[in-house]
């Protein structure tokens, strides 16, 4: 039995990737459990294969789920436990200690902590979390980073050698993604004859630096008529709406919030823009590559440069630089040949982030875990 442990099935990149891995493992005949801190009514639950058992610990947070998780590990004794997210990884490693079991734990991380910690609003996140990571992560069987940048950052924070670390890119591209991109969708910006749409996808969070994107869009509107669409929700909505009014761009800006299927929007956008201050491995960049949408991204730590291989598969600009971002977006909007080149090359690059490839790499890692247990290592 392979067990995945995540907080919930609400919207999120780590949750989406976990669901893709579960589907891939189940399709290969592997028995899989999915353990959730709180089941709730997550958007991804409908995608879980019926062969995968869902266990709801019915807790409010990772640490309060510990007693139930310890009981699960004692009763079910999975062959491997795979986590996604720092809080659940810490809880899983504590639970393994309390259960006195030798179950291999594969921790997966999606965050650049050296950049995220200074922005944490809670003392637990900024102070205690790094302390617990340094104490507990060395006890994991393997630590998977979703990019080389994530692994390098983790090694510096944890003070660990390379032996337990692996890089496995997120499981993103499959036939289901391409099919969903063809589904009907409705938004007035995409009506025939409307100006080109600049698209951004992601939660309204400080890490995404949407103020820089809005300021770049204000500069773009001085040159060409275009529209800006931001898919996602979060705590920065009011701040962004106020900035849009100040910049006099509200009439050409739409922020409809979260949409269940963003792929048709990505496929029909003139350009996909990532304005982030930091990223681990941006899922939406890979989705845009797969769907043939040209990309302009900030060259932020650490994912974009790794995904786009310098600037081979998209344009990179300095973070927090509205002028450079505006120039790059305009170059894509105004150069048909550049758009064609980026579209064709991007689809090839996207195959490096296929679900099949990620599942195969996890299966190899799981096999190594099982082998180590069999030989008593």
mmCIF file of C-alpha atoms in Angstrom:
data_model
loop_
_atom_site.group_PDB
_atom_site.id
_atom_site.type_symbol
_atom_site.label_atom_id
_atom_site.label_comp_id
_atom_site.label_asym_id
_atom_site.label_seq_id
_atom_site.Cartn_x
_atom_site.Cartn_y
_atom_site.Cartn_z
ATOM 1 C CA UNK A 1 0.000 0.000 0.000
ATOM 2 C CA UNK A 2 1.281 3.457 -0.995
ATOM 3 C CA UNK A 3 -0.162 6.246 1.140
ATOM 4 C CA UNK A 4 -0.278 9.926 0.256
ATOM 5 C CA UNK A 5 -0.775 12.433 3.081
ATOM 6 C CA UNK A 6 -1.912 15.966 2.206
ATOM 7 C CA UNK A 7 -3.996 18.625 3.994
ATOM 8 C CA UNK A 8 -7.102 18.586 1.783
ATOM 9 C CA UNK A 9 -8.375 18.448 -1.784
ATOM 10 C CA UNK A 10 -9.029 22.153 -2.180
ATOM 11 C CA UNK A 11 -7.410 24.162 -4.937
ATOM 12 C CA UNK A 12 -3.623 24.128 -4.965
ATOM 13 C CA UNK A 13 -0.651 23.115 -7.065
ATOM 14 C CA UNK A 14 0.567 20.435 -4.629
ATOM 15 C CA UNK A 15 -2.929 18.961 -4.401
ATOM 16 C CA UNK A 16 -3.320 18.900 -8.181
ATOM 17 C CA UNK A 17 0.039 17.143 -8.621
ATOM 18 C CA UNK A 18 -0.796 14.600 -5.900
ATOM 19 C CA UNK A 19 -4.053 13.717 -7.618
ATOM 20 C CA UNK A 20 -2.193 13.216 -10.915
ATOM 21 C CA UNK A 21 0.321 10.898 -9.227
ATOM 22 C CA UNK A 22 -2.464 8.898 -7.565
ATOM 23 C CA UNK A 23 -4.236 8.445 -10.898
ATOM 24 C CA UNK A 24 -0.995 7.336 -12.542
ATOM 25 C CA UNK A 25 -0.134 4.825 -9.802
ATOM 26 C CA UNK A 26 -3.657 3.382 -9.702
ATOM 27 C CA UNK A 27 -3.574 2.986 -13.492
ATOM 28 C CA UNK A 28 -0.421 0.875 -13.038
ATOM 29 C CA UNK A 29 -2.164 -1.400 -10.544
ATOM 30 C CA UNK A 30 -0.666 0.034 -7.345
ATOM 31 C CA UNK A 31 -2.904 0.047 -4.229
ATOM 32 C CA UNK A 32 -3.149 3.633 -2.953
ATOM 33 C CA UNK A 33 -4.605 5.343 0.108
ATOM 34 C CA UNK A 34 -5.112 9.100 0.344
ATOM 35 C CA UNK A 35 -5.058 10.454 3.903
ATOM 36 C CA UNK A 36 -6.452 13.956 4.400
ATOM 37 C CA UNK A 37 -6.291 16.228 7.423
ATOM 38 C CA UNK A 38 -9.788 17.381 6.553
ATOM 39 C CA UNK A 39 -11.801 16.104 3.616
ATOM 40 C CA UNK A 40 -14.211 19.019 3.336
ATOM 41 C CA UNK A 41 -15.625 19.535 -0.146
ATOM 42 C CA UNK A 42 -12.446 19.824 -2.195
ATOM 43 C CA UNK A 43 -12.597 20.596 -5.903
ATOM 44 C CA UNK A 44 -10.251 17.703 -6.777
ATOM 45 C CA UNK A 45 -12.151 14.907 -5.015
ATOM 46 C CA UNK A 46 -14.134 14.061 -8.134
ATOM 47 C CA UNK A 47 -10.840 13.234 -9.893
ATOM 48 C CA UNK A 48 -9.754 10.615 -7.352
ATOM 49 C CA UNK A 49 -10.043 7.092 -8.854
ATOM 50 C CA UNK A 50 -12.604 4.875 -7.141
ATOM 51 C CA UNK A 51 -9.828 2.331 -6.464
ATOM 52 C CA UNK A 52 -8.125 4.839 -4.145
ATOM 53 C CA UNK A 53 -9.413 4.806 -0.582
ATOM 54 C CA UNK A 54 -9.833 8.248 1.029
ATOM 55 C CA UNK A 55 -9.223 8.482 4.794
ATOM 56 C CA UNK A 56 -10.449 11.647 6.493
ATOM 57 C CA UNK A 57 -8.657 12.415 9.767
ATOM 58 C CA UNK A 58 -11.272 15.125 10.414
ATOM 59 C CA UNK A 59 -8.834 17.506 12.115
ATOM 60 C CA UNK A 60 -8.408 21.262 11.890
ATOM 61 C CA UNK A 61 -4.648 21.260 11.291
ATOM 62 C CA UNK A 62 -1.690 18.942 10.843
ATOM 63 C CA UNK A 63 -0.575 18.734 14.465
ATOM 64 C CA UNK A 64 -4.089 18.025 15.813
ATOM 65 C CA UNK A 65 -4.332 15.196 13.271
ATOM 66 C CA UNK A 66 -1.373 13.416 14.895
ATOM 67 C CA UNK A 67 -3.318 10.910 17.079
ATOM 68 C CA UNK A 68 -5.435 9.761 14.133
ATOM 69 C CA UNK A 69 -2.413 9.571 11.860
ATOM 70 C CA UNK A 70 -0.477 7.489 14.407
ATOM 71 C CA UNK A 71 -3.425 5.055 14.624
ATOM 72 C CA UNK A 72 -3.560 4.822 10.825
ATOM 73 C CA UNK A 73 0.150 4.012 10.582
ATOM 74 C CA UNK A 74 -0.129 1.347 13.306
ATOM 75 C CA UNK A 75 -3.270 -0.251 11.847
ATOM 76 C CA UNK A 76 -2.565 -0.059 8.111
ATOM 77 C CA UNK A 77 1.244 -0.141 7.994
ATOM 78 C CA UNK A 78 1.640 1.296 4.483
ATOM 79 C CA UNK A 79 4.748 0.328 2.541
ATOM 80 C CA UNK A 80 5.565 3.977 1.832
ATOM 81 C CA UNK A 81 4.171 7.301 3.076
ATOM 82 C CA UNK A 82 4.439 10.268 0.682
ATOM 83 C CA UNK A 83 3.723 13.789 1.916
ATOM 84 C CA UNK A 84 3.154 17.096 0.158
ATOM 85 C CA UNK A 85 3.584 20.297 2.156
ATOM 86 C CA UNK A 86 5.755 21.274 5.094
ATOM 87 C CA UNK A 87 3.164 21.076 7.882
ATOM 88 C CA UNK A 88 1.968 17.605 6.871
ATOM 89 C CA UNK A 89 5.556 16.437 6.344
ATOM 90 C CA UNK A 90 6.472 17.453 9.896
ATOM 91 C CA UNK A 91 3.323 15.764 11.225
ATOM 92 C CA UNK A 92 4.082 12.592 9.256
ATOM 93 C CA UNK A 93 7.637 12.363 10.572
ATOM 94 C CA UNK A 94 6.440 12.909 14.165
ATOM 95 C CA UNK A 95 3.682 10.312 13.684
ATOM 96 C CA UNK A 96 6.188 7.761 12.439
ATOM 97 C CA UNK A 97 8.289 8.299 15.562
ATOM 98 C CA UNK A 98 5.258 7.984 17.838
ATOM 99 C CA UNK A 99 4.039 4.856 16.060
ATOM 100 C CA UNK A 100 7.519 3.288 16.467
ATOM 101 C CA UNK A 101 7.376 2.106 12.887
ATOM 102 C CA UNK A 102 10.009 1.993 10.159
ATOM 103 C CA UNK A 103 7.666 3.052 7.363
ATOM 104 C CA UNK A 104 9.665 4.920 4.707
ATOM 105 C CA UNK A 105 8.612 8.558 4.377
ATOM 106 C CA UNK A 106 9.132 10.509 1.156
ATOM 107 C CA UNK A 107 8.800 14.231 1.844
ATOM 108 C CA UNK A 108 7.982 16.450 -1.137
ATOM 109 C CA UNK A 109 8.536 20.192 -1.090
ATOM 110 C CA UNK A 110 7.171 22.862 -3.445
ATOM 111 C CA UNK A 111 8.471 26.008 -1.721
ATOM 112 C CA UNK A 112 11.554 28.235 -1.743
ATOM 113 C CA UNK A 113 11.722 28.646 2.021
ATOM 114 C CA UNK A 114 14.531 31.182 2.227
ATOM 115 C CA UNK A 115 12.247 33.597 0.351
ATOM 116 C CA UNK A 116 8.889 32.551 1.800
ATOM 117 C CA UNK A 117 9.821 32.668 5.498
ATOM 118 C CA UNK A 118 10.407 36.456 5.693
ATOM 119 C CA UNK A 119 6.839 37.036 4.422
ATOM 120 C CA UNK A 120 5.210 34.651 6.909
ATOM 121 C CA UNK A 121 2.651 36.433 9.087
ATOM 122 C CA UNK A 122 2.579 33.808 11.859
ATOM 123 C CA UNK A 123 5.460 33.292 14.260
ATOM 124 C CA UNK A 124 5.050 29.500 13.926
ATOM 125 C CA UNK A 125 5.810 29.681 10.238
ATOM 126 C CA UNK A 126 8.727 32.092 10.444
ATOM 127 C CA UNK A 127 10.445 30.717 13.587
ATOM 128 C CA UNK A 128 9.268 27.299 14.741
ATOM 129 C CA UNK A 129 8.762 25.719 11.329
ATOM 130 C CA UNK A 130 12.439 26.035 10.278
ATOM 131 C CA UNK A 131 13.479 24.619 13.667
ATOM 132 C CA UNK A 132 11.204 21.582 13.263
ATOM 133 C CA UNK A 133 12.350 21.062 9.684
ATOM 134 C CA UNK A 134 16.005 20.971 10.744
ATOM 135 C CA UNK A 135 15.195 18.436 13.470
ATOM 136 C CA UNK A 136 12.832 16.170 11.550
ATOM 137 C CA UNK A 137 13.609 16.302 7.821
ATOM 138 C CA UNK A 138 16.938 14.453 8.217
ATOM 139 C CA UNK A 139 14.890 11.458 9.467
ATOM 140 C CA UNK A 140 12.960 11.240 6.170
ATOM 141 C CA UNK A 141 13.868 8.413 3.818
ATOM 142 C CA UNK A 142 13.993 10.770 0.835
ATOM 143 C CA UNK A 143 13.297 14.475 0.303
ATOM 144 C CA UNK A 144 11.942 15.354 -3.140
ATOM 145 C CA UNK A 145 12.144 18.909 -4.457
ATOM 146 C CA UNK A 146 10.042 19.893 -7.453
ATOM 147 C CA UNK A 147 12.992 21.766 -8.954
ATOM 148 C CA UNK A 148 16.746 21.893 -8.591
ATOM 149 C CA UNK A 149 16.340 25.317 -7.003
ATOM 150 C CA UNK A 150 14.058 23.923 -4.296
ATOM 151 C CA UNK A 151 16.562 21.181 -3.478
ATOM 152 C CA UNK A 152 19.494 23.608 -3.283
ATOM 153 C CA UNK A 153 17.490 25.938 -1.034
ATOM 154 C CA UNK A 154 16.429 23.082 1.255
ATOM 155 C CA UNK A 155 19.964 21.771 1.571
ATOM 156 C CA UNK A 156 21.184 25.193 2.705
ATOM 157 C CA UNK A 157 18.382 25.551 5.255
ATOM 158 C CA UNK A 158 18.726 22.004 6.607
ATOM 159 C CA UNK A 159 22.502 21.802 6.434
ATOM 160 C CA UNK A 160 22.312 18.373 4.788
ATOM 161 C CA UNK A 161 24.355 16.601 2.141
ATOM 162 C CA UNK A 162 22.892 15.498 -1.194
ATOM 163 C CA UNK A 163 22.346 11.806 -0.391
ATOM 164 C CA UNK A 164 18.650 11.928 0.532
ATOM 165 C CA UNK A 165 17.590 14.554 -2.002
ATOM 166 C CA UNK A 166 15.960 13.955 -5.354
ATOM 167 C CA UNK A 167 14.554 16.295 -8.020
ATOM 168 C CA UNK A 168 11.290 15.126 -9.578
ATOM 169 C CA UNK A 169 9.402 17.622 -11.695
ATOM 170 C CA UNK A 170 5.691 17.986 -11.035
ATOM 171 C CA UNK A 171 3.281 15.603 -12.765
ATOM 172 C CA UNK A 172 1.432 18.087 -14.951
ATOM 173 C CA UNK A 173 1.008 17.214 -18.632
ATOM 174 C CA UNK A 174 -1.296 14.406 -19.783
ATOM 175 C CA UNK A 175 -4.106 13.764 -22.231
ATOM 176 C CA UNK A 176 -6.697 14.929 -19.695
ATOM 177 C CA UNK A 177 -5.138 18.408 -19.631
ATOM 178 C CA UNK A 178 -5.277 18.642 -23.420
ATOM 179 C CA UNK A 179 -8.900 17.450 -23.462
ATOM 180 C CA UNK A 180 -9.923 19.973 -20.818
ATOM 181 C CA UNK A 181 -8.365 22.764 -22.886
ATOM 182 C CA UNK A 182 -10.899 21.994 -25.609
ATOM 183 C CA UNK A 183 -13.933 22.308 -23.336
ATOM 184 C CA UNK A 184 -16.294 25.265 -23.913
ATOM 185 C CA UNK A 185 -15.849 28.330 -21.713
ATOM 186 C CA UNK A 186 -17.330 31.779 -21.583
ATOM 187 C CA UNK A 187 -15.718 35.134 -20.879
ATOM 188 C CA UNK A 188 -16.434 38.408 -22.713
ATOM 189 C CA UNK A 189 -12.717 39.076 -23.261
ATOM 190 C CA UNK A 190 -12.522 36.086 -25.633
ATOM 191 C CA UNK A 191 -15.352 37.038 -27.949
ATOM 192 C CA UNK A 192 -14.476 37.272 -31.621
ATOM 193 C CA UNK A 193 -12.971 40.607 -32.592
ATOM 194 C CA UNK A 194 -11.913 41.527 -29.044
ATOM 195 C CA UNK A 195 -8.350 42.762 -28.252
ATOM 196 C CA UNK A 196 -5.651 40.216 -27.298
ATOM 197 C CA UNK A 197 -5.820 38.815 -23.781
ATOM 198 C CA UNK A 198 -2.850 38.844 -21.417
ATOM 199 C CA UNK A 199 -3.432 36.069 -18.872
ATOM 200 C CA UNK A 200 -2.107 35.405 -15.384
ATOM 201 C CA UNK A 201 -3.137 32.426 -13.259
ATOM 202 C CA UNK A 202 -2.478 32.049 -9.537
ATOM 203 C CA UNK A 203 -3.646 33.048 -6.102
ATOM 204 C CA UNK A 204 -3.666 36.730 -5.209
ATOM 205 C CA UNK A 205 -0.676 36.505 -2.908
ATOM 206 C CA UNK A 206 2.392 38.625 -2.246
ATOM 207 C CA UNK A 207 4.627 36.035 -3.945
ATOM 208 C CA UNK A 208 2.840 36.547 -7.290
ATOM 209 C CA UNK A 209 3.555 40.304 -7.315
ATOM 210 C CA UNK A 210 0.473 41.276 -9.293
ATOM 211 C CA UNK A 211 1.058 44.992 -8.587
ATOM 212 C CA UNK A 212 4.045 44.804 -10.947
ATOM 213 C CA UNK A 213 1.853 43.152 -13.584
ATOM 214 C CA UNK A 214 -0.831 45.821 -13.238
ATOM 215 C CA UNK A 215 1.734 48.592 -13.610
ATOM 216 C CA UNK A 216 3.202 46.847 -16.666
ATOM 217 C CA UNK A 217 -0.287 46.548 -18.142
ATOM 218 C CA UNK A 218 -0.869 50.268 -17.651
ATOM 219 C CA UNK A 219 2.265 50.897 -19.744
ATOM 220 C CA UNK A 220 1.141 48.407 -22.402
ATOM 221 C CA UNK A 221 -2.214 50.158 -22.820
ATOM 222 C CA UNK A 222 -0.387 53.304 -23.892
ATOM 223 C CA UNK A 223 0.941 51.353 -26.909
ATOM 224 C CA UNK A 224 -1.765 48.805 -27.825
ATOM 225 C CA UNK A 225 -5.327 47.929 -26.914
ATOM 226 C CA UNK A 226 -5.213 44.738 -24.842
ATOM 227 C CA UNK A 227 -7.017 43.103 -21.941
ATOM 228 C CA UNK A 228 -5.653 41.643 -18.700
ATOM 229 C CA UNK A 229 -7.316 38.613 -17.113
ATOM 230 C CA UNK A 230 -6.172 37.250 -13.740
ATOM 231 C CA UNK A 231 -7.584 33.876 -12.638
ATOM 232 C CA UNK A 232 -7.266 33.238 -8.916
ATOM 233 C CA UNK A 233 -8.375 34.529 -5.572
ATOM 234 C CA UNK A 234 -6.737 35.557 -2.330
ATOM 235 C CA UNK A 235 -6.131 38.146 0.322
ATOM 236 C CA UNK A 236 -4.699 40.785 -2.042
ATOM 237 C CA UNK A 237 -7.893 41.274 -4.084
ATOM 238 C CA UNK A 238 -8.971 44.611 -2.565
ATOM 239 C CA UNK A 239 -5.453 46.006 -2.793
ATOM 240 C CA UNK A 240 -5.243 45.069 -6.471
ATOM 241 C CA UNK A 241 -8.686 46.484 -7.271
ATOM 242 C CA UNK A 242 -7.670 49.776 -5.675
ATOM 243 C CA UNK A 243 -4.402 49.867 -7.615
ATOM 244 C CA UNK A 244 -6.290 49.158 -10.858
ATOM 245 C CA UNK A 245 -8.538 52.160 -10.199
ATOM 246 C CA UNK A 246 -5.496 54.336 -9.471
ATOM 247 C CA UNK A 247 -3.877 53.237 -12.750
ATOM 248 C CA UNK A 248 -7.164 53.731 -14.668
ATOM 249 C CA UNK A 249 -7.084 50.172 -16.073
ATOM 250 C CA UNK A 250 -10.192 48.734 -14.397
ATOM 251 C CA UNK A 251 -12.247 48.667 -17.600
ATOM 252 C CA UNK A 252 -9.732 46.368 -19.305
ATOM 253 C CA UNK A 253 -9.020 44.186 -16.254
ATOM 254 C CA UNK A 254 -10.991 41.144 -15.118
ATOM 255 C CA UNK A 255 -10.372 39.152 -11.918
ATOM 256 C CA UNK A 256 -13.185 36.584 -11.817
ATOM 257 C CA UNK A 257 -11.546 34.503 -9.075
ATOM 258 C CA UNK A 258 -10.874 30.789 -9.168
ATOM 259 C CA UNK A 259 -12.120 28.835 -12.166
ATOM 260 C CA UNK A 260 -12.385 25.060 -12.073
ATOM 261 C CA UNK A 261 -10.903 24.622 -15.550
ATOM 262 C CA UNK A 262 -8.336 27.286 -16.494
ATOM 263 C CA UNK A 263 -6.994 25.402 -19.510
ATOM 264 C CA UNK A 264 -9.273 26.855 -22.218
ATOM 265 C CA UNK A 265 -8.344 30.326 -20.978
ATOM 266 C CA UNK A 266 -4.641 29.477 -21.204
ATOM 267 C CA UNK A 267 -5.034 27.933 -24.660
ATOM 268 C CA UNK A 268 -6.809 31.005 -26.059
ATOM 269 C CA UNK A 269 -4.688 33.715 -24.397
ATOM 270 C CA UNK A 270 -2.261 35.744 -26.505
ATOM 271 C CA UNK A 271 0.398 35.446 -23.805
ATOM 272 C CA UNK A 272 0.710 33.872 -20.346
ATOM 273 C CA UNK A 273 2.490 36.113 -17.837
ATOM 274 C CA UNK A 274 4.116 35.130 -14.544
ATOM 275 C CA UNK A 275 5.100 38.189 -12.493
ATOM 276 C CA UNK A 276 6.229 36.363 -9.349
ATOM 277 C CA UNK A 277 8.883 37.371 -6.853
ATOM 278 C CA UNK A 278 9.637 33.697 -6.209
ATOM 279 C CA UNK A 279 8.450 30.294 -7.441
ATOM 280 C CA UNK A 280 9.382 26.697 -6.716
ATOM 281 C CA UNK A 281 8.204 25.176 -9.990
ATOM 282 C CA UNK A 282 5.361 27.075 -11.598
ATOM 283 C CA UNK A 283 2.669 24.654 -12.750
ATOM 284 C CA UNK A 284 1.001 27.255 -14.945
ATOM 285 C CA UNK A 285 4.188 27.824 -16.954
ATOM 286 C CA UNK A 286 4.285 24.143 -17.839
ATOM 287 C CA UNK A 287 0.575 24.149 -18.685
ATOM 288 C CA UNK A 288 1.120 27.105 -21.005
ATOM 289 C CA UNK A 289 4.014 25.292 -22.706
ATOM 290 C CA UNK A 290 1.818 22.228 -23.249
ATOM 291 C CA UNK A 291 -0.993 24.312 -24.716
ATOM 292 C CA UNK A 292 1.248 26.323 -27.028
ATOM 293 C CA UNK A 293 0.758 29.675 -25.322
ATOM 294 C CA UNK A 294 3.748 32.082 -25.423
ATOM 295 C CA UNK A 295 5.223 32.882 -22.018
ATOM 296 C CA UNK A 296 6.684 35.984 -20.415
ATOM 297 C CA UNK A 297 7.976 35.396 -16.889
ATOM 298 C CA UNK A 298 10.056 37.114 -14.284
ATOM 299 C CA UNK A 299 13.462 35.538 -13.796
ATOM 300 C CA UNK A 300 12.667 34.977 -10.137
ATOM 301 C CA UNK A 301 14.140 32.290 -7.895
ATOM 302 C CA UNK A 302 14.017 29.539 -8.934
ATOM 303 C CA UNK A 303 11.566 27.756 -11.197
ATOM 304 C CA UNK A 304 11.062 29.920 -14.328
ATOM 305 C CA UNK A 305 14.670 29.844 -15.550
ATOM 306 C CA UNK A 306 14.787 26.089 -14.961
ATOM 307 C CA UNK A 307 11.534 25.487 -16.845
ATOM 308 C CA UNK A 308 12.296 27.848 -19.714
ATOM 309 C CA UNK A 309 15.986 26.824 -19.925
ATOM 310 C CA UNK A 310 17.360 30.352 -19.835
ATOM 311 C CA UNK A 311 15.132 31.926 -22.521
ATOM 312 C CA UNK A 312 14.902 29.040 -24.971
ATOM 313 C CA UNK A 313 11.186 28.433 -24.340
ATOM 314 C CA UNK A 314 9.940 31.831 -23.147
ATOM 315 C CA UNK A 315 11.006 35.368 -22.298
ATOM 316 C CA UNK A 316 12.515 36.238 -18.919
ATOM 317 C CA UNK A 317 12.630 39.682 -17.284
ATOM 318 C CA UNK A 318 13.908 40.938 -13.918
ATOM 319 C CA UNK A 319 11.413 40.684 -11.019
ATOM 320 C CA UNK A 320 9.639 43.835 -9.784
ATOM 321 C CA UNK A 321 10.411 45.702 -13.019
ATOM 322 C CA UNK A 322 7.166 46.884 -14.713
ATOM 323 C CA UNK A 323 8.995 48.523 -17.633
ATOM 324 C CA UNK A 324 10.913 45.370 -18.605
ATOM 325 C CA UNK A 325 7.799 43.242 -18.167
ATOM 326 C CA UNK A 326 5.775 45.566 -20.389
ATOM 327 C CA UNK A 327 8.450 45.553 -23.137
ATOM 328 C CA UNK A 328 8.599 41.745 -23.171
ATOM 329 C CA UNK A 329 4.817 41.365 -23.319
ATOM 330 C CA UNK A 330 4.609 43.903 -26.137
ATOM 331 C CA UNK A 331 7.276 42.028 -28.102
ATOM 332 C CA UNK A 332 5.143 38.879 -27.966
ATOM 333 C CA UNK A 333 1.925 40.708 -28.842
ATOM 334 C CA UNK A 334 3.515 42.465 -31.812
ATOM 335 C CA UNK A 335 5.743 39.719 -33.277
ATOM 336 C CA UNK A 336 3.874 36.889 -35.016
ATOM 337 C CA UNK A 337 7.065 34.974 -35.773
ATOM 338 C CA UNK A 338 8.178 35.061 -32.138
ATOM 339 C CA UNK A 339 4.785 33.747 -31.029
ATOM 340 C CA UNK A 340 5.023 30.861 -33.526
ATOM 341 C CA UNK A 341 8.535 29.894 -32.403
ATOM 342 C CA UNK A 342 7.631 29.945 -28.712
ATOM 343 C CA UNK A 343 4.445 27.969 -29.354
ATOM 344 C CA UNK A 344 6.173 25.194 -31.310
ATOM 345 C CA UNK A 345 9.193 24.843 -29.017
ATOM 346 C CA UNK A 346 7.101 25.035 -25.863
ATOM 347 C CA UNK A 347 5.032 21.977 -26.678
ATOM 348 C CA UNK A 348 8.199 19.886 -26.969
ATOM 349 C CA UNK A 349 9.578 21.146 -23.667
ATOM 350 C CA UNK A 350 6.309 20.351 -21.880
ATOM 351 C CA UNK A 351 6.896 16.618 -22.314
ATOM 352 C CA UNK A 352 9.636 16.808 -19.669
ATOM 353 C CA UNK A 353 6.832 17.487 -17.176
ATOM 354 C CA UNK A 354 4.494 14.668 -18.206
ATOM 355 C CA UNK A 355 2.505 12.721 -15.646
ATOM 356 C CA UNK A 356 3.929 9.458 -17.008
ATOM 357 C CA UNK A 357 7.496 10.609 -16.476
ATOM 358 C CA UNK A 358 6.834 11.774 -12.896
ATOM 359 C CA UNK A 359 4.972 8.560 -12.008
ATOM 360 C CA UNK A 360 7.860 6.441 -13.323
ATOM 361 C CA UNK A 361 10.357 8.407 -11.238
ATOM 362 C CA UNK A 362 8.233 8.053 -8.096
ATOM 363 C CA UNK A 363 7.824 4.324 -8.751
ATOM 364 C CA UNK A 364 11.614 3.973 -8.885
ATOM 365 C CA UNK A 365 11.946 5.868 -5.609
ATOM 366 C CA UNK A 366 9.185 3.765 -3.992
ATOM 367 C CA UNK A 367 10.953 0.601 -5.158
ATOM 368 C CA UNK A 368 14.171 1.816 -3.528
ATOM 369 C CA UNK A 369 12.269 2.402 -0.278
ATOM 370 C CA UNK A 370 10.782 -1.097 -0.359
ATOM 371 C CA UNK A 371 14.168 -2.608 -1.151
ATOM 372 C CA UNK A 372 15.789 -0.809 1.768
ATOM 373 C CA UNK A 373 13.128 -2.153 4.145
ATOM 374 C CA UNK A 374 13.475 -5.681 2.733
ATOM 375 C CA UNK A 375 17.221 -5.638 3.424
ATOM 376 C CA UNK A 376 16.791 -4.017 6.831
ATOM 377 C CA UNK A 377 18.577 -0.800 5.968
#
